[in-house]
Each structure stands twice: as C-alpha cells, then as structure tokens.
XYZ file of N, CA and C in Angstrom:
477
model
N 110.157 243.353 -9.737
C 110.474 244.772 -9.721
C 111.337 245.131 -10.933
N 111.981 244.163 -11.576
C 112.881 244.470 -12.683
C 112.164 245.235 -13.792
N 110.916 244.902 -14.088
C 110.186 245.594 -15.141
C 109.793 247.004 -14.706
N 109.863 247.268 -13.424
C 109.516 248.579 -12.897
C 110.759 249.396 -12.571
N 111.876 249.074 -13.192
C 113.116 249.793 -12.911
C 112.988 251.234 -13.407
N 113.366 252.171 -12.542
C 113.282 253.580 -12.892
C 114.661 254.101 -13.287
N 114.696 255.308 -13.839
C 115.956 255.936 -14.202
C 116.849 256.095 -12.968
N 116.247 256.423 -11.827
C 117.022 256.569 -10.579
C 117.732 255.254 -10.260
N 117.029 254.148 -10.386
C 117.628 252.845 -10.112
C 118.779 252.566 -11.073
N 118.590 252.921 -12.335
C 119.657 252.717 -13.323
C 120.886 253.570 -12.989
N 120.671 254.822 -12.572
C 121.794 255.695 -12.197
C 122.554 255.090 -11.015
N 121.821 254.621 -10.008
C 122.478 254.006 -8.851
C 123.306 252.794 -9.279
N 122.748 251.962 -10.148
C 123.463 250.771 -10.626
C 124.710 251.165 -11.429
N 124.603 252.204 -12.262
C 125.756 252.663 -13.045
C 126.909 253.116 -12.151
N 126.566 253.634 -10.972
C 127.581 254.112 -10.039
C 127.955 253.055 -8.986
N 127.410 251.853 -9.131
C 127.740 250.766 -8.214
C 127.220 250.983 -6.801
N 126.127 251.714 -6.687
C 125.566 252.006 -5.365
C 124.471 250.988 -5.045
N 124.665 250.211 -3.977
C 123.636 249.245 -3.604
C 122.392 249.965 -3.079
N 121.237 249.445 -3.420
C 119.976 250.027 -2.964
C 118.925 248.937 -2.837
N 117.885 249.263 -2.115
C 116.712 248.402 -2.024
C 115.552 249.174 -2.629
N 114.852 248.553 -3.549
C 113.689 249.189 -4.168
C 112.447 248.881 -3.332
N 111.589 249.867 -3.206
C 110.319 249.716 -2.498
C 109.207 250.217 -3.414
N 108.076 249.558 -3.374
C 106.908 250.005 -4.136
C 105.727 250.108 -3.183
N 104.844 251.036 -3.468
C 103.637 251.185 -2.665
C 102.446 251.373 -3.602
N 101.255 250.965 -3.161
C 100.069 251.108 -4.009
C 99.724 252.584 -4.185
N 99.295 252.944 -5.396
C 98.995 254.342 -5.674
C 98.014 254.471 -6.825
N 97.422 255.634 -6.917
C 96.580 255.967 -8.063
C 97.400 256.850 -8.983
N 96.726 257.681 -9.757
C 97.437 258.581 -10.669
C 97.998 259.793 -9.945
N 97.436 260.131 -8.800
C 97.855 261.308 -8.056
C 98.873 260.934 -6.980
N 99.738 261.889 -6.687
C 100.729 261.692 -5.625
C 100.039 261.710 -4.271
N 100.594 260.986 -3.334
C 100.131 261.041 -1.951
C 101.231 261.713 -1.140
N 100.872 262.240 0.018
C 101.881 262.922 0.828
C 102.902 261.919 1.360
N 104.066 262.451 1.739
C 105.176 261.610 2.174
C 104.907 260.801 3.420
N 104.125 261.349 4.343
C 103.802 260.611 5.566
C 102.993 259.367 5.202
N 102.083 259.520 4.253
C 101.295 258.367 3.789
C 102.204 257.354 3.106
N 103.156 257.825 2.320
C 104.109 256.912 1.664
C 104.866 256.110 2.722
N 105.362 256.789 3.753
C 106.090 256.092 4.829
C 105.202 255.026 5.460
N 103.943 255.380 5.720
C 103.000 254.434 6.322
C 102.751 253.245 5.390
N 102.548 253.523 4.105
C 102.308 252.447 3.139
C 103.508 251.502 3.025
N 104.710 252.053 3.211
C 105.927 251.232 3.154
C 106.240 250.559 4.488
N 105.517 250.960 5.556
C 105.804 250.423 6.879
C 107.132 250.922 7.419
N 107.510 252.146 7.050
C 108.802 252.708 7.444
C 108.620 253.883 8.403
N 109.646 254.168 9.165
C 109.677 255.300 10.072
C 109.684 256.597 9.251
N 108.814 257.547 9.613
C 108.743 258.832 8.903
C 110.085 259.567 8.915
N 110.900 259.358 9.926
C 112.194 260.044 10.029
C 113.201 259.523 9.008
N 112.930 258.337 8.435
C 113.851 257.710 7.479
C 113.456 257.980 6.029
N 112.200 258.370 5.812
C 111.697 258.625 4.457
C 111.783 260.130 4.199
N 112.496 260.503 3.141
C 112.738 261.915 2.842
C 112.005 262.336 1.569
N 111.570 263.599 1.546
C 110.951 264.183 0.362
C 111.935 265.171 -0.255
N 111.789 265.374 -1.558
C 112.676 266.250 -2.311
C 111.910 267.499 -2.719
N 112.426 268.650 -2.309
C 111.802 269.938 -2.609
C 112.762 270.777 -3.443
N 112.205 271.557 -4.350
C 113.023 272.422 -5.192
C 112.630 273.868 -4.907
N 113.633 274.698 -4.673
C 113.399 276.110 -4.368
C 114.257 276.972 -5.288
N 113.802 278.207 -5.466
C 114.570 279.166 -6.247
C 115.089 280.241 -5.304
N 116.366 280.525 -5.421
C 116.965 281.563 -4.599
C 116.753 282.938 -5.205
N 116.988 283.943 -4.403
C 116.852 285.315 -4.884
C 117.781 285.564 -6.078
N 118.895 284.848 -6.146
C 119.836 284.993 -7.262
C 119.265 284.455 -8.568
N 118.164 283.686 -8.476
C 117.550 283.081 -9.658
C 117.900 281.614 -9.829
N 118.908 281.139 -9.106
C 119.311 279.742 -9.210
C 118.416 278.824 -8.395
N 118.319 277.583 -8.827
C 117.505 276.592 -8.109
C 118.376 275.781 -7.160
N 117.750 275.333 -6.090
C 118.394 274.524 -5.060
C 117.453 273.382 -4.697
N 118.028 272.249 -4.349
C 117.249 271.073 -3.951
C 117.452 270.848 -2.460
N 116.340 270.624 -1.758
C 116.377 270.331 -0.327
C 115.688 268.999 -0.110
N 116.338 268.112 0.633
C 115.808 266.769 0.871
C 115.642 266.631 2.375
N 114.370 266.488 2.795
C 114.041 266.542 4.220
C 113.092 265.410 4.612
N 113.038 265.066 5.906
C 112.102 264.030 6.350
C 110.659 264.407 5.979
N 109.882 263.410 5.580
C 108.529 263.662 5.067
C 107.589 264.331 6.066
N 107.804 264.132 7.351
C 106.909 264.718 8.349
C 107.339 266.133 8.752
N 108.428 266.611 8.201
C 108.962 267.929 8.556
C 108.612 268.956 7.478
N 108.772 270.228 7.854
C 108.571 271.330 6.917
C 109.908 272.019 6.689
N 110.106 272.511 5.484
C 111.314 273.249 5.168
C 111.241 274.635 5.814
N 112.288 275.004 6.532
C 112.397 276.342 7.103
C 113.104 277.187 6.042
N 112.372 278.120 5.436
C 112.912 278.882 4.318
C 114.122 279.733 4.704
N 114.146 280.233 5.932
C 115.302 281.024 6.367
C 116.536 280.145 6.516
N 116.367 278.976 7.143
C 117.495 278.050 7.280
C 117.948 277.542 5.913
N 116.975 277.300 5.027
C 117.296 276.824 3.688
C 118.094 277.883 2.926
N 117.682 279.137 3.045
C 118.398 280.223 2.369
C 119.830 280.309 2.886
N 119.990 280.196 4.188
C 121.338 280.247 4.774
C 122.189 279.096 4.238
N 121.616 277.884 4.217
C 122.353 276.711 3.733
C 122.718 276.850 2.254
N 121.847 277.528 1.489
C 122.076 277.707 0.051
C 122.912 278.954 -0.254
N 123.265 279.682 0.812
C 124.014 280.931 0.665
C 123.273 281.918 -0.231
N 121.969 282.033 0.032
C 121.088 282.956 -0.669
C 120.486 283.908 0.352
N 120.042 285.087 -0.098
C 119.359 286.010 0.812
C 117.983 285.458 1.177
N 117.353 284.774 0.220
C 116.039 284.169 0.449
C 115.827 283.079 -0.591
N 114.953 282.122 -0.254
C 114.526 281.098 -1.209
C 113.019 280.937 -1.095
N 112.420 280.504 -2.189
C 110.997 280.151 -2.150
C 110.796 278.906 -3.003
N 109.876 278.073 -2.590
C 109.626 276.830 -3.318
C 109.116 277.152 -4.718
N 109.560 276.373 -5.692
C 109.062 276.572 -7.055
C 107.635 276.041 -7.132
N 106.858 276.601 -8.034
C 105.484 276.143 -8.216
C 105.503 274.752 -8.824
N 104.549 273.943 -8.437
C 104.495 272.548 -8.892
C 104.482 272.455 -10.422
N 103.908 273.442 -11.092
C 103.850 273.377 -12.568
C 105.241 273.552 -13.203
N 106.214 274.080 -12.454
C 107.578 274.238 -12.961
C 108.433 272.988 -12.756
N 107.987 272.115 -11.872
C 108.803 270.988 -11.433
C 109.258 270.076 -12.571
N 108.345 269.669 -13.430
C 108.688 268.744 -14.513
C 109.724 269.361 -15.453
N 109.535 270.615 -15.835
C 110.474 271.269 -16.739
C 111.861 271.446 -16.143
N 111.917 271.733 -14.845
C 113.204 271.947 -14.183
C 113.945 270.650 -13.892
N 113.198 269.652 -13.413
C 113.840 268.445 -12.890
C 113.663 267.197 -13.746
N 112.593 267.167 -14.537
C 112.247 265.946 -15.265
C 111.338 265.040 -14.455
N 110.947 265.498 -13.263
C 110.102 264.707 -12.369
C 108.793 265.433 -12.067
N 107.758 264.644 -11.765
C 106.465 265.203 -11.363
C 106.373 265.231 -9.842
N 105.431 266.018 -9.322
C 105.190 266.066 -7.885
C 104.869 264.651 -7.400
N 105.509 264.253 -6.326
C 105.304 262.913 -5.784
C 106.293 261.893 -6.321
N 107.039 262.288 -7.363
C 108.036 261.391 -7.933
C 109.387 262.069 -8.078
N 109.552 263.204 -7.404
C 110.794 263.972 -7.522
C 111.885 263.339 -6.654
N 113.016 263.066 -7.272
C 114.147 262.438 -6.588
C 115.368 263.345 -6.683
N 116.231 263.318 -5.675
C 117.468 264.095 -5.789
C 118.456 263.465 -6.785
N 118.170 262.251 -7.221
C 119.041 261.521 -8.151
C 118.487 261.627 -9.574
N 119.340 261.949 -10.524
C 118.962 261.889 -11.932
C 118.120 263.033 -12.455
N 118.197 264.200 -11.820
C 117.464 265.354 -12.342
C 118.053 265.766 -13.681
N 117.276 266.500 -14.480
C 117.733 266.986 -15.784
C 119.037 267.771 -15.662
N 119.163 268.527 -14.579
C 120.342 269.340 -14.319
C 120.738 269.107 -12.867
N 122.029 269.124 -12.596
C 122.496 268.948 -11.216
C 122.425 270.289 -10.488
N 121.465 270.419 -9.599
C 121.321 271.616 -8.785
C 122.047 271.425 -7.461
N 122.513 272.513 -6.829
C 123.088 272.377 -5.489
C 122.052 271.723 -4.569
N 122.490 270.720 -3.823
C 121.570 269.915 -3.019
C 121.995 269.917 -1.556
N 120.985 270.060 -0.689
C 121.210 270.035 0.753
C 120.233 269.045 1.370
N 120.766 268.081 2.104
C 119.935 267.158 2.880
C 119.837 267.703 4.297
N 118.684 267.507 4.927
C 118.583 267.874 6.330
C 119.614 267.067 7.114
N 120.240 267.721 8.093
C 121.318 267.086 8.848
C 120.897 265.811 9.571
N 119.607 265.601 9.773
C 119.144 264.382 10.447
C 119.529 263.122 9.675
N 119.818 263.256 8.373
C 120.208 262.099 7.563
C 121.498 261.474 8.091
N 122.333 262.285 8.748
C 123.607 261.782 9.270
C 123.444 260.771 10.397
N 122.277 260.723 11.007
C 122.030 259.795 12.122
C 121.328 258.501 11.676
N 121.113 258.349 10.381
C 120.361 257.198 9.873
C 121.266 256.148 9.246
N 120.949 254.861 9.445
C 121.710 253.805 8.781
C 121.380 253.745 7.287
N 120.146 254.119 6.932
C 119.742 254.175 5.524
C 118.661 255.238 5.382
N 118.518 255.739 4.164
C 117.532 256.771 3.874
C 116.716 256.324 2.661
N 115.442 256.699 2.654
C 114.535 256.334 1.566
C 114.098 257.607 0.863
N 114.275 257.642 -0.468
C 113.840 258.775 -1.277
C 113.078 258.246 -2.486
N 112.426 259.150 -3.192
C 111.690 258.747 -4.389
C 112.631 258.125 -5.409
N 112.102 257.133 -6.099
C 112.863 256.491 -7.171
C 112.570 257.147 -8.519
N 111.924 258.320 -8.484
C 111.688 259.060 -9.717
C 110.349 258.809 -10.372
N 109.502 258.033 -9.724
C 108.172 257.755 -10.251
C 107.234 257.521 -9.072
N 106.027 258.052 -9.173
C 105.044 257.843 -8.110
C 104.864 256.339 -7.911
N 104.914 255.910 -6.657
C 104.740 254.499 -6.333
C 106.032 253.742 -6.099
N 107.173 254.411 -6.322
C 108.458 253.742 -6.186
C 109.422 254.585 -5.358
N 110.147 253.923 -4.457
C 111.140 254.555 -3.597
C 112.396 253.691 -3.624
N 113.522 254.314 -3.305
C 114.754 253.544 -3.144
C 115.322 253.831 -1.757
N 115.996 252.839 -1.215
C 116.630 252.957 0.096
C 118.108 252.653 -0.070
N 118.952 253.533 0.461
C 120.385 253.279 0.402
C 121.097 254.006 1.532
N 122.384 253.810 1.615
C 123.184 254.452 2.655
C 123.232 255.956 2.393
N 123.039 256.766 3.439
C 123.096 258.217 3.264
C 124.399 258.684 2.608
N 125.534 258.131 3.008
C 126.815 258.564 2.440
C 126.858 258.349 0.932
N 126.279 257.243 0.456
C 126.252 256.973 -0.981
C 125.410 258.019 -1.712
N 124.250 258.338 -1.155
C 123.356 259.308 -1.776
C 123.953 260.718 -1.743
N 124.560 261.067 -0.619
C 125.201 262.379 -0.502
C 126.350 262.512 -1.503
N 127.148 261.461 -1.633
C 128.257 261.491 -2.573
C 127.788 261.591 -4.012
N 126.800 260.809 -4.371
C 126.292 260.792 -5.741
C 125.718 262.145 -6.140
N 124.979 262.763 -5.237
C 124.331 264.044 -5.547
C 125.225 265.234 -5.212
N 126.408 264.967 -4.692
C 127.354 266.005 -4.260
C 126.668 266.977 -3.290
N 125.885 266.392 -2.400
C 125.087 267.185 -1.456
C 125.847 267.479 -0.176
N 125.376 268.516 0.497
C 125.847 268.869 1.826
C 124.698 268.589 2.780
N 124.991 268.633 4.072
C 123.927 268.540 5.057
C 123.921 269.821 5.879
N 122.730 270.181 6.338
C 122.560 271.374 7.162
C 121.212 271.274 7.852
N 121.019 272.021 8.945
C 119.695 272.056 9.579
C 118.771 272.933 8.730
N 117.807 272.323 8.040
C 116.938 273.091 7.134
C 115.441 272.912 7.406
N 115.094 272.233 8.500
C 113.678 272.048 8.813
C 113.273 272.921 9.998
N 111.953 273.121 10.107
C 111.432 273.880 11.248
C 111.596 273.053 12.502
N 111.662 273.709 13.648
C 111.850 273.003 14.919
C 110.598 272.319 15.402
C-alpha cells in the first residue's frame, strides 16, 4: 500500500493520526458508497461519504454522512446556519475541493470549508472515509477526524 499512499494519508501522518488504509477493486468510474462498503466488507453505518453543498450565502459547506443515508437539505441548512443549501454540481467538485466524485474526502481539500459530520459518527469506534482517490479509503477514530477537519456533528440525514 505504500506506493498507493494518497495525500489524505500523508496529511494524517503529518498530524500523527493513526489510520488503517483500505483498498477496493475499481474501474475508472466511481461506485456508490454502499457498494464501496460491501467491497470492503464493512458495515454501511461505518462508511461515510463526503458531500459538498453551497449555502444561500454563497459559501460552501461539507457534510459527511453514512453511505446508505441521504442528506436532509433542511437539517443541513440548519447545521450550517444557512437559510438553505443545495449540493454543488459534480462538475464543480474538482475545482472546489481538488477531488473527483467518488474520491472526495473531508481531509486535505484545497480550502478548509465548514464541515459537519452526521451525529451518528459519535456512536462509532472508527469511521471510514475516502482517502482522496477512487479505490482507497482510510479508517480512523472519529474524534481524530473531527479534530483534524475542525468539524461539528449534527443530525443531517433523512429519517
């Protein structure tokens, strides 16, 4: 795995955050998060996807939620202290974050956006997020990831 080290892994190492790297088979296209969890043999509740939304104010916000869940835009807006939010179009993702769809990580984005993890992360011993490249994930303690990304937690998924 050393030759497959991603920028996310390097950032974690620079901050002394222990992690476990995971890889899954993939083609050139991203697969959905539920499939990623299945390919890794992990519980869907432990594998999180990273979504980027724009608030009515024009600012971007990052939401990190379990792969089998959907973002509740009203709850997300409340958590972001915005009147409303909407997901950014996939074609904007690379320019905003430095990541492509399927490889977007809350760690190491081009710019540090306000980040909110779904509150369910607080009940997990470890959380798995993208390592910044399709086919690679990292697993670490939620507290470490929350601290590194200066994230908050809130209920942001649909019921």
